[in-house]
CSV table of C-alpha atoms and ligand atoms in Angstrom, one decimal:
chain,number,residue,atom,x,y,z
A,255,MET,CA,15.5,22.6,23.2
A,256,LYS,CA,11.6,23.8,23.2
A,257,LEU,CA,8.5,21.5,22.0
A,258,TYR,CA,5.3,23.2,20.5
A,259,TYR,CA,2.4,21.0,21.1
A,260,SER,CA,-1.1,21.3,22.5
A,261,PRO,CA,-2.6,18.5,25.2
A,262,GLY,CA,-3.4,15.3,25.0
A,263,VAL,CA,-2.3,15.0,21.0
A,264,CYS,CA,-0.2,13.8,18.8
A,265,SER,CA,2.5,16.6,20.3
A,266,LEU,CA,1.8,14.4,23.8
A,267,SER,CA,4.3,11.9,21.7
A,268,PRO,CA,8.1,13.4,21.8
A,269,HIS,CA,6.7,15.1,25.4
A,270,ILE,CA,6.7,11.0,26.8
A,271,VAL,CA,9.9,10.6,25.0
A,272,ALA,CA,11.8,13.0,26.0
A,273,HIS,CA,10.7,12.5,29.3
A,274,GLU,CA,12.1,8.5,28.9
A,275,ILE,CA,15.0,9.6,27.6
A,276,GLY,CA,15.7,12.5,30.8
A,277,LEU,CA,15.9,15.4,28.1
A,278,PRO,CA,15.0,19.1,29.2
A,279,LEU,CA,12.6,20.0,26.9
A,280,LYS,CA,11.4,23.2,26.8
A,281,ILE,CA,7.4,23.4,26.5
A,282,GLU,CA,4.9,25.5,24.8
A,283,LYS,CA,0.9,25.2,24.3
A,284,VAL,CA,-0.7,26.0,20.4
A,285,ASP,CA,-4.3,26.5,19.7
A,286,THR,CA,-4.0,25.1,17.0
A,287,LYS,CA,-7.4,26.6,15.6
A,288,THR,CA,-6.2,29.8,16.5
A,289,LYS,CA,-2.7,28.9,15.7
A,290,GLN,CA,-1.9,30.9,18.6
A,291,THR,CA,0.4,30.1,20.9
A,292,GLU,CA,0.3,30.8,24.6
A,293,THR,CA,2.8,33.7,24.6
A,294,GLY,CA,1.3,35.2,21.7
A,295,ARG,CA,3.5,34.1,18.9
A,296,ASP,CA,2.0,33.4,15.7
A,297,TYR,CA,2.4,29.7,15.2
A,298,LEU,CA,2.5,29.8,12.0
A,299,ALA,CA,5.6,32.0,11.3
A,300,ILE,CA,7.2,29.0,13.4
A,301,ASN,CA,6.0,26.3,11.7
A,302,PRO,CA,3.6,27.4,8.5
A,303,LYS,CA,2.1,23.6,8.5
A,304,GLY,CA,-0.3,25.1,11.7
A,305,TYR,CA,0.1,21.7,13.3
A,306,VAL,CA,1.4,19.7,16.4
A,307,PRO,CA,3.9,18.6,17.0
A,308,ALA,CA,7.0,21.9,16.2
A,309,LEU,CA,11.0,21.0,17.9
A,310,GLU,CA,13.0,24.4,17.7
A,311,LEU,CA,16.5,23.4,18.8
A,312,ASP,CA,18.8,25.6,20.3
A,313,SER,CA,19.9,26.9,16.5
A,314,GLY,CA,16.3,28.2,16.4
A,315,GLU,CA,15.7,25.6,13.6
A,316,VAL,CA,12.4,23.9,13.3
A,317,LEU,CA,11.6,20.2,12.9
A,318,THR,CA,8.5,18.3,12.4
A,319,GLU,CA,6.9,15.7,11.2
A,320,GLY,CA,6.8,13.4,14.2
A,321,PRO,CA,7.7,10.6,13.9
A,322,ALA,CA,10.9,12.9,12.2
A,323,ILE,CA,11.3,13.9,15.4
A,324,VAL,CA,11.2,11.7,18.2
A,325,GLN,CA,14.1,9.8,16.6
A,326,TYR,CA,15.8,13.7,16.7
A,327,LEU,CA,15.7,13.2,19.8
A,328,ALA,CA,16.3,9.7,20.4
A,329,ASP,CA,19.4,10.7,19.5
A,330,GLN,CA,20.5,12.9,21.5
A,331,LYS,CA,20.4,10.1,24.1
A,332,PRO,CA,21.5,6.9,22.5
A,333,GLU,CA,22.6,5.3,25.2
A,334,SER,CA,19.1,5.2,26.0
A,335,GLY,CA,18.0,2.7,23.2
A,336,ILE,CA,14.5,4.2,22.9
A,337,ALA,CA,15.8,4.5,19.1
A,338,PRO,CA,18.2,1.6,17.7
A,339,PRO,CA,21.3,2.8,15.8
A,340,ASN,CA,21.0,4.2,12.9
A,341,GLY,CA,21.7,2.2,10.0
A,342,THR,CA,20.9,-0.9,11.7
A,343,LEU,CA,18.2,-2.8,10.9
A,344,ALA,CA,16.0,-2.3,14.1
A,345,ARG,CA,16.9,1.0,13.5
A,346,SER,CA,14.5,0.0,10.3
A,347,ARG,CA,11.8,-1.3,12.0
A,348,LEU,CA,11.3,1.1,14.4
A,349,GLN,CA,10.9,3.4,11.6
A,350,GLU,CA,8.1,1.2,9.6
A,351,MET,CA,5.7,0.7,12.9
A,352,LEU,CA,6.8,4.6,13.1
A,353,GLY,CA,5.4,4.8,9.6
A,354,TYR,CA,3.1,3.0,9.9
A,355,ILE,CA,1.6,4.3,13.2
A,356,ASN,CA,1.2,7.7,11.3
A,357,SER,CA,-0.6,7.0,8.1
A,358,GLU,CA,-2.2,4.0,8.8
A,359,ILE,CA,-3.9,5.1,12.3
A,360,HIS,CA,-2.5,8.7,13.7
A,361,LYS,CA,-4.6,9.2,9.7
A,362,THR,CA,-7.3,6.6,10.5
A,363,TYR,CA,-8.2,9.1,14.0
A,364,SER,CA,-8.6,12.7,12.1
A,365,PRO,CA,-12.7,11.8,10.0
A,366,PHE,CA,-14.1,11.5,13.8
A,367,PHE,CA,-12.7,14.7,15.1
A,368,LYS,CA,-14.7,16.6,11.9
A,369,PRO,CA,-18.1,17.6,13.0
A,370,ASP,CA,-19.0,17.5,9.2
A,371,THR,CA,-17.9,14.0,8.6
A,372,PRO,CA,-20.3,11.9,6.7
A,373,LYS,CA,-21.4,8.7,8.2
A,374,GLU,CA,-20.5,6.5,5.7
A,375,THR,CA,-17.4,7.4,6.0
A,376,LEU,CA,-16.5,6.9,9.7
A,377,ALA,CA,-18.3,3.2,9.4
A,378,GLU,CA,-16.0,2.1,6.8
A,379,ARG,CA,-12.3,4.4,8.9
A,380,GLU,CA,-14.0,2.2,11.7
A,381,ALA,CA,-13.6,-1.0,10.2
A,382,TYR,CA,-10.3,0.1,8.5
A,383,LEU,CA,-9.4,0.9,12.0
A,384,ARG,CA,-10.4,-1.9,13.3
A,385,LYS,CA,-8.0,-4.0,10.2
A,386,ARG,CA,-5.1,-1.9,11.6
A,387,TYR,CA,-5.4,-2.3,15.0
A,388,GLN,CA,-5.9,-6.0,14.8
A,389,PHE,CA,-2.0,-6.2,13.3
A,390,VAL,CA,-0.1,-4.3,16.0
A,391,GLU,CA,-3.3,-6.4,18.7
A,392,ASN,CA,-1.5,-10.2,16.9
A,393,ILE,CA,2.3,-8.4,18.1
A,394,LEU,CA,1.3,-7.7,21.7
A,395,ALA,CA,-0.2,-10.7,21.8
A,396,LYS,CA,3.0,-12.0,22.1
A,397,GLN,CA,4.9,-9.5,23.3
A,398,ASN,CA,5.2,-6.7,25.5
A,399,TRP,CA,6.9,-3.9,23.9
A,400,LEU,CA,6.1,-3.9,19.4
A,401,LEU,CA,9.4,-3.7,18.5
A,402,GLY,CA,9.9,-6.8,21.5
A,403,ASP,CA,11.3,-6.5,24.9
A,404,LYS,CA,11.8,-3.5,24.6
A,405,PHE,CA,9.9,0.2,25.1
A,406,SER,CA,10.7,2.2,22.0
A,407,ALA,CA,9.7,5.7,20.7
A,408,ALA,CA,6.2,3.8,18.8
A,409,ASP,CA,5.4,2.7,21.7
A,410,ALA,CA,5.5,5.6,23.5
A,411,TYR,CA,3.0,7.2,19.9
A,412,LEU,CA,0.6,4.3,20.2
A,413,PHE,CA,0.5,4.6,23.2
A,414,VAL,CA,-1.0,8.7,22.5
A,415,VAL,CA,-2.8,7.9,19.3
A,416,THR,CA,-4.8,5.0,21.0
A,417,ARG,CA,-6.2,6.6,24.4
A,418,TRP,CA,-8.3,9.2,21.5
A,419,ALA,CA,-10.2,5.9,20.9
A,420,ALA,CA,-12.6,7.0,24.1
A,421,ALA,CA,-13.1,10.7,22.4
A,422,ILE,CA,-14.6,8.4,19.4
A,423,LYS,CA,-16.6,5.9,21.4
A,424,PHE,CA,-14.1,3.5,19.7
A,425,ASP,CA,-14.2,0.0,21.7
A,426,LEU,CA,-11.0,-1.7,22.2
A,427,SER,CA,-12.4,-4.6,24.1
A,428,GLU,CA,-11.8,-7.0,21.1
A,429,PHE,CA,-7.8,-5.8,21.5
A,430,PRO,CA,-7.2,-7.0,25.1
A,431,ALA,CA,-3.3,-7.4,24.4
A,432,LEU,CA,-3.8,-3.4,23.0
A,433,GLN,CA,-6.0,-2.4,26.2
A,434,ALA,CA,-3.4,-4.1,28.8
A,435,PHE,CA,-0.2,-2.4,26.5
A,436,GLN,CA,-2.2,1.0,27.4
A,437,LYS,CA,-2.2,0.4,30.3
A,438,ARG,CA,0.8,-0.8,31.3
A,439,VAL,CA,2.4,2.6,29.2
A,440,HIS,CA,0.1,5.1,30.9
A,441,GLU,CA,1.9,3.3,34.1
A,442,ARG,CA,5.2,4.2,32.9
A,443,PRO,CA,6.5,6.8,35.3
A,444,ALA,CA,7.8,9.0,31.9
A,445,VAL,CA,4.2,9.1,30.6
A,446,GLN,CA,2.4,9.7,33.5
A,447,ALA,CA,5.1,13.6,34.1
A,448,ALA,CA,4.4,13.7,30.2
A,449,MET,CA,0.5,14.2,31.1
A,450,ALA,CA,0.5,16.0,34.3
A,451,GLU,CA,2.6,18.6,32.3
A,452,GLU,CA,0.2,18.7,29.6
A,453,GLY,CA,-2.6,19.3,32.7
A,454,LEU,CA,-4.2,15.4,31.1
A,455,ILE,CA,-4.1,13.8,34.6
A,456,LYS,CA,-2.7,15.2,38.2
A,457,HIS,CA,0.7,15.3,39.4
A,458,GLN,CA,1.6,12.5,41.6
A,459,ALA,CA,2.0,13.2,44.6
A,460,ALA,CA,5.8,12.2,45.9
A,461,ALA,CA,6.2,9.2,48.4
B,783,LIG,N1,1.9,15.1,9.9
B,783,LIG,C1,1.3,15.5,11.3
B,783,LIG,C2,0.7,16.1,11.5
B,783,LIG,C3,0.8,16.4,13.0
B,783,LIG,C4,-1.4,15.9,13.4
B,783,LIG,O1,-1.7,15.4,12.6
B,783,LIG,N2,-1.1,17.2,14.3
B,783,LIG,C5,-2.7,17.8,14.5
B,783,LIG,C6,-2.7,16.8,16.4
B,783,LIG,S1,-2.2,14.8,16.3
B,783,LIG,C7,-3.1,18.5,14.9
B,783,LIG,O2,-2.5,19.9,15.1
B,783,LIG,N3,-4.3,19.2,13.9
B,783,LIG,C8,-4.3,20.6,14.2
B,783,LIG,C9,-4.3,21.5,12.2
B,783,LIG,O3,-3.8,20.5,11.9
B,783,LIG,O4,-4.8,22.4,12.5
B,783,LIG,C10,2.8,14.5,12.4
B,783,LIG,O5,2.7,13.0,11.6
B,783,LIG,O6,3.4,15.4,12.7
């Protein structure tokens, strides 16, 4: 399988999940502006949506949308527990959280990365993001991970989008549990490995 990604964007979430569950994954970088992959392929021919992530299966089929991709990866290694079994309420809780992160947090960042977004829109979006982060802050004040005592694909996703706070100068200091969560996730070996592969941090020297 191959993951199409751009360094540090939302495709880092499935990349982390693959490392967490020990699933070998080829990766290919995409320039989302020119729609070219690093091997010179036309990315729009792979994923007509033009954005990352996209997962190319060994059959040649392509799966898109981060929340679907992380669950597909997780289901390749159900014993990893990074996603609860299909058909359970616990699985629906994971989907509930992935949907929340996708539509309420991830996409709220988007206008901050567009140079022509009006100031008033940014102010409104910032207030919205604070409200949405307060919900996860309340959860993380009580437990280490979004779904309870076990790291899940939702944690990887929340970590990835929350890394963008620094880039848009969104102050997280009113969310201490979220800040502690970010540190906890960042220190995980699988997260370090995925980030190093994307060139976001230096490779850790072997002990
Ligand atoms: N609905 C998609 C959105 C993916 C998305 O927003 N990807 C961004 C990076 S985080 C991207 O590739 N943007 C470049 C573009 O749209 O051209 C998902 O949840 O996977």
